[in-house]
Structures are given as C-alpha cells and as structure tokens.
Short mmCIF file of C-alpha atoms in Angstrom, two decimals:
data_model
loop_
_atom_site.label_atom_id
_atom_site.label_comp_id
_atom_site.label_asym_id
_atom_site.label_seq_id
_atom_site.Cartn_x
_atom_site.Cartn_y
_atom_site.Cartn_z
CA SER A 1 -64.97 -107.17 14.58
CA LEU A 2 -68.46 -106.91 15.05
CA LYS A 3 -70.22 -110.03 16.65
CA LEU A 4 -73.91 -110.47 15.14
CA GLU A 5 -75.39 -111.85 18.51
CA THR A 6 -74.78 -108.61 20.27
CA LYS A 7 -76.96 -105.69 20.20
CA ALA A 8 -74.24 -102.87 19.39
CA LYS A 9 -74.52 -100.70 16.60
CA ILE A 10 -72.43 -98.44 14.11
CA SER A 11 -73.18 -94.84 14.22
CA GLY A 12 -72.89 -93.22 10.56
CA PRO A 13 -70.40 -90.71 11.63
CA LEU A 14 -68.42 -93.22 13.44
CA LEU A 15 -68.12 -95.52 10.57
CA PHE A 16 -67.18 -92.39 8.39
CA GLY A 17 -64.35 -91.45 10.31
CA LEU A 18 -63.18 -95.41 10.35
CA GLN A 19 -63.44 -94.64 6.42
CA LEU A 20 -61.14 -92.10 6.51
CA ASP A 21 -58.62 -93.60 8.95
CA SER A 22 -58.27 -96.40 6.38
CA VAL A 23 -57.38 -94.22 3.52
CA ARG A 24 -55.43 -92.31 5.45
CA LYS A 25 -53.28 -94.75 6.28
CA ALA A 26 -53.53 -96.30 2.53
CA ARG A 27 -52.41 -92.76 1.24
CA GLU A 28 -49.29 -93.27 3.77
CA THR A 29 -48.35 -96.60 2.64
CA ARG A 30 -48.25 -95.85 -0.66
CA LYS A 31 -46.64 -92.36 -0.26
CA ARG A 32 -43.62 -94.50 1.82
CA GLY A 33 -43.24 -96.93 -1.58
CA ASN A 34 -43.08 -93.62 -3.26
CA LEU A 35 -39.35 -92.64 -1.22
CA ILE A 36 -36.12 -92.02 -3.14
CA LYS A 37 -33.86 -94.27 -1.68
CA PRO A 38 -30.41 -93.24 -1.76
CA ALA A 39 -27.99 -94.33 -4.66
CA ILE A 40 -26.06 -96.53 -2.60
CA ASP A 41 -29.36 -99.08 -1.75
CA CYS A 42 -30.15 -99.09 -5.44
CA ILE A 43 -29.54 -101.92 -7.83
CA PRO A 44 -27.93 -101.28 -11.02
CA LEU A 45 -31.72 -101.61 -13.11
CA THR A 46 -32.63 -98.57 -10.65
CA LEU A 47 -29.86 -95.88 -10.97
CA GLU A 48 -30.37 -96.96 -15.18
CA LYS A 49 -34.07 -95.85 -14.59
CA CYS A 50 -33.35 -92.75 -12.64
CA ALA A 51 -30.37 -91.67 -15.69
CA LYS A 52 -33.41 -92.07 -18.11
CA LYS A 53 -35.65 -90.20 -15.91
CA ILE A 54 -33.25 -87.11 -15.39
CA THR A 55 -31.97 -86.71 -19.23
CA THR A 56 -35.30 -86.93 -20.62
CA ARG A 57 -36.17 -84.02 -18.06
CA ILE A 58 -33.40 -82.41 -19.26
CA GLN A 59 -33.86 -83.17 -22.64
CA PHE A 60 -36.81 -81.27 -22.35
CA ASN A 61 -35.95 -78.41 -20.44
CA PHE A 62 -32.81 -77.79 -23.42
CA LYS A 63 -35.65 -77.61 -26.07
CA ASN A 64 -37.46 -75.21 -24.23
CA ASP A 65 -34.02 -73.08 -23.12
CA VAL A 66 -32.96 -73.03 -26.88
CA LYS A 67 -36.03 -71.11 -28.11
CA GLY A 68 -35.08 -68.13 -25.85
CA VAL A 69 -31.29 -67.85 -26.80
CA TYR A 70 -30.84 -69.05 -30.58
CA HIS A 71 -32.34 -67.56 -33.79
CA GLN A 72 -35.04 -70.26 -34.79
CA SER A 73 -32.98 -71.30 -38.04
CA ASP A 74 -29.98 -72.67 -35.63
CA GLN A 75 -30.05 -76.23 -34.91
CA VAL A 76 -29.06 -76.61 -31.76
CA ILE A 77 -28.52 -80.37 -30.41
CA LEU A 78 -28.08 -81.91 -27.08
CA LYS A 79 -25.95 -84.90 -27.90
CA ASN A 80 -25.12 -86.77 -24.81
CA VAL A 81 -25.21 -85.91 -21.08
CA GLU A 82 -22.44 -87.25 -18.43
CA PHE A 83 -22.85 -87.24 -14.79
CA SER A 84 -22.11 -89.10 -11.65
CA VAL A 85 -23.43 -90.00 -8.31
CA ASN A 86 -21.75 -90.25 -5.19
CA GLU A 87 -18.78 -90.43 -7.04
CA MET A 88 -18.64 -94.28 -8.01
CA ASN A 89 -21.26 -94.53 -10.40
CA TYR A 90 -20.77 -92.57 -14.08
CA PHE A 91 -23.31 -92.36 -16.61
CA GLN A 92 -22.97 -91.17 -20.30
CA VAL A 93 -26.21 -90.80 -21.99
CA ASN A 94 -26.61 -90.20 -26.03
CA TYR A 95 -29.60 -88.82 -27.54
CA GLY A 96 -30.04 -90.12 -31.38
CA SER A 97 -27.72 -93.07 -32.43
CA GLU A 98 -24.07 -92.83 -33.60
CA SER A 99 -22.68 -92.38 -36.73
CA GLU A 100 -21.91 -96.31 -38.36
CA ILE A 101 -19.07 -94.78 -39.79
CA ASN A 102 -17.61 -92.93 -36.91
CA LYS A 103 -18.62 -96.06 -34.64
CA THR A 104 -16.77 -98.00 -37.18
CA TYR A 105 -13.66 -95.72 -37.23
CA LYS A 106 -13.94 -95.90 -33.96
CA PHE A 107 -13.64 -99.36 -32.95
CA HIS A 108 -10.84 -99.85 -35.47
CA SER A 109 -8.71 -97.65 -34.03
CA VAL A 110 -9.47 -99.89 -30.78
CA VAL A 111 -8.77 -102.80 -32.11
CA LYS A 112 -5.13 -101.55 -33.32
CA ALA A 113 -4.03 -99.87 -30.52
CA VAL A 114 -5.07 -103.32 -28.67
CA ASP A 115 -2.80 -105.37 -30.54
CA GLN A 116 -0.02 -102.62 -31.23
CA GLY A 117 0.05 -102.48 -27.37
CA GLN A 118 -0.43 -106.42 -27.27
CA ILE A 119 -3.25 -105.61 -23.94
CA PRO A 120 -4.72 -108.57 -22.71
CA ARG A 121 -8.26 -109.05 -22.73
CA ASP A 122 -8.69 -109.00 -19.31
CA SER A 123 -6.79 -105.56 -18.83
CA TYR A 124 -9.07 -103.98 -21.45
CA ARG A 125 -11.95 -105.35 -19.53
CA GLU A 126 -10.60 -104.05 -16.59
CA LEU A 127 -9.88 -100.44 -18.49
CA ALA A 128 -12.88 -100.32 -20.56
CA ALA A 129 -14.97 -100.26 -16.46
CA VAL A 130 -13.47 -97.75 -15.41
CA GLU A 131 -13.39 -95.39 -18.59
CA ALA A 132 -16.85 -95.19 -19.80
CA HIS A 133 -15.69 -93.59 -23.49
CA LEU A 134 -14.08 -96.71 -24.36
CA PRO A 135 -16.15 -99.45 -26.54
CA ARG A 136 -16.63 -102.86 -24.33
CA GLU A 137 -14.61 -105.50 -24.53
CA ASN A 138 -17.24 -107.89 -26.23
CA SER A 139 -17.50 -105.31 -28.81
CA VAL A 140 -13.95 -104.69 -29.57
CA SER A 141 -13.76 -109.30 -30.01
CA ASN A 142 -16.49 -109.07 -32.67
CA GLU A 143 -15.20 -106.36 -34.62
CA ARG A 144 -11.51 -108.02 -34.87
CA ILE A 145 -12.72 -110.88 -35.76
CA ALA A 146 -15.00 -109.00 -38.74
CA ILE A 147 -11.51 -107.32 -39.73
CA THR A 148 -10.07 -110.89 -39.69
CA ASN A 149 -12.29 -112.62 -41.68
CA SER A 150 -12.33 -109.44 -44.11
CA MET A 151 -8.92 -110.24 -44.21
CA ASN A 152 -8.78 -113.30 -45.41
CA GLN A 153 -11.55 -112.86 -48.01
CA LEU A 154 -8.48 -110.12 -49.44
CA VAL A 155 -5.76 -112.30 -48.64
CA LYS A 156 -5.58 -115.86 -49.43
CA VAL A 157 -3.51 -117.39 -46.99
CA LEU A 158 -1.85 -121.05 -48.32
CA LEU A 159 -1.47 -123.59 -45.89
CA ILE A 160 1.56 -126.39 -46.40
CA ASP A 161 1.64 -129.34 -44.75
CA MET A 162 4.89 -130.05 -43.59
CA ASN A 163 5.00 -133.41 -42.99
CA GLY A 164 3.18 -134.35 -46.13
CA LYS A 165 4.94 -135.51 -49.89
CA ASP A 166 6.09 -131.90 -51.53
CA LYS A 167 3.48 -131.30 -54.71
CA SER A 168 6.70 -129.23 -56.01
CA LYS A 169 9.40 -132.24 -55.73
CA GLU A 170 7.27 -134.07 -57.44
CA THR A 171 7.03 -131.52 -60.50
CA PHE A 172 10.84 -131.30 -59.94
CA GLU A 173 12.20 -134.83 -60.05
CA PHE A 174 13.25 -136.48 -63.11
CA ASN A 175 12.86 -139.75 -64.48
CA ASP A 176 15.93 -142.32 -66.25
CA GLU A 177 13.95 -140.99 -69.02
CA SER A 178 14.70 -137.07 -68.47
CA GLU A 179 17.04 -134.91 -70.77
CA PHE A 180 20.18 -135.40 -67.92
CA THR A 181 20.13 -139.69 -68.69
CA ASN A 182 20.02 -139.47 -72.06
CA PRO A 183 23.03 -141.12 -74.25
CA GLU A 184 22.78 -138.76 -77.18
CA ILE A 185 21.49 -135.46 -75.38
CA THR A 186 24.39 -136.50 -72.69
CA GLN A 187 27.56 -136.90 -75.39
CA GLU A 188 26.44 -133.72 -77.11
CA VAL A 189 26.35 -131.20 -73.92
CA ILE A 190 29.85 -132.71 -72.98
CA ASP A 191 31.12 -132.33 -76.37
CA THR A 192 29.81 -128.63 -76.40
CA MET A 193 30.35 -127.92 -72.63
CA GLY A 194 32.78 -129.79 -71.45
CA VAL A 195 32.43 -132.38 -68.53
CA GLY A 196 32.92 -130.24 -65.91
CA VAL A 197 30.12 -127.78 -66.98
CA TYR A 198 27.73 -130.59 -68.28
CA GLN A 199 28.08 -132.24 -63.51
CA SER A 200 27.80 -128.65 -62.13
CA SER A 201 24.53 -128.27 -65.28
CA LEU A 202 23.06 -131.51 -63.35
CA LYS A 203 22.99 -130.01 -60.20
CA ASN A 204 22.45 -126.42 -61.18
CA ASN A 205 19.71 -127.54 -63.31
CA GLY A 206 17.32 -129.03 -60.72
CA LEU A 207 18.64 -133.07 -60.83
CA GLU A 208 18.30 -134.92 -57.66
CA MET A 209 21.10 -136.43 -56.05
CA ALA A 210 21.56 -138.39 -52.74
CA GLY A 211 18.28 -137.75 -51.63
CA ILE A 212 18.72 -133.36 -52.26
CA LEU A 213 16.42 -131.87 -54.69
CA TRP A 214 18.98 -128.93 -56.58
CA LYS A 215 17.91 -125.54 -57.31
CA ILE A 216 16.49 -124.66 -61.07
CA SER A 217 19.46 -121.74 -62.45
CA ILE A 218 20.60 -120.41 -65.22
CA ILE A 219 23.84 -121.17 -66.76
CA VAL A 220 25.58 -118.54 -68.44
CA LEU A 221 28.90 -118.62 -70.76
#
C-alpha cells in the first residue's frame, strides 16, 4: 500500500497494469469455481441438477432432430430418458405427467404382489433402491391404506366381543312363561307327539338346559 508521507508516485500505465492483473485473477478464480467436479465428489442434489440439465438438452435436440426425420403430422413424443454415471448412479427422467389410471393400476399390482409374496417392508425398500422402476415403499404403503379404507366402506366388518354378554343368547332364552313350560301346551304336545318327541323338541328348538343353549331346528314328522 502507498504511504501518504512518502513522495512515491504511481504512473498511469502501472496503475492500468495492476487493474488488468486484478481482473485476470478474478476471472481465474471464477473459472475455477465453475469447474465440473467428478460425480463421485458431488452430493446427490448436484447430481440431480446435472441430470435435469442433460435431459433438458436432450429434449431440445430431440425436438429439432424429429423435424428432419418424421413428417410434420406425426406425433413423436419423448417420454423418458435413462442413463447411469460410473455404473453407480442410475437416473430415470420422465417427460410429462404419468397417467393417473396407469399409476393406480401399477400401485395396485405392486401391493398385490407384495401381499401374496409376503415381502417385508425392509426387503421391498432394499429392492426398490436398486430398481428405479418400482414405486417407493412409502407410496406402496399409502396405496395399501387407501385400498383398506375402500374395502371397509364396501364390506362392513362386525366385531364381536367374545368376553361380553351374547345378545343372541338373550334373544333365544326362554323364561318361565314360555310355551315350553306352559302346562296346557305341554299336555297338548304330549298327547299329540308323545313324551319322547316332546323332550327332543325341547332341545332342538332352542331351550337352554344345564347352561347350554340348544340350537333351533325343525322337526319333521
């Protein structure tokens, strides 16, 4: 730095040369900042940006090349691009949105295969990590929940408390005033059917004896 108390002076050409040197250093620094790093030294976010950049260029060149190959009335659509980097990072970039019908059908097929094959979640997660075409594990789990909710709406499930009091038992229990203990009806049945048939009828028509509820059936004579 130039000291004010000194009598040294800076000439115009020298000052101009210093400015050019500063500009050169600034350009070199900026150029080093734009150097392309090897993929192995890049974070996943950088690799994703690179994949989007290269696929954008591919799409642009594809549209221009199509004009010289196909007729203008033909609809040529680039749907996806797949490539790998160093056989380690695999990328699949889709152009446009996937049909909801195809997406739902694909998820249903995966859920069915996982359930029938009894594939654990951890095993499927590892499989989806190496196969990019498979839906992610959380997407499969969400689809399974959606299917379960739909089934619950279509098929009502009745939960029965086995430890609670049986409502059906209350319905079929007979009190002391029932037809089976009414003396007049009992005598009439005995006179018509006989004692043996009457005793069998008590059991077969739902009378509870010795704490056992007998099932109801029809006696055909």
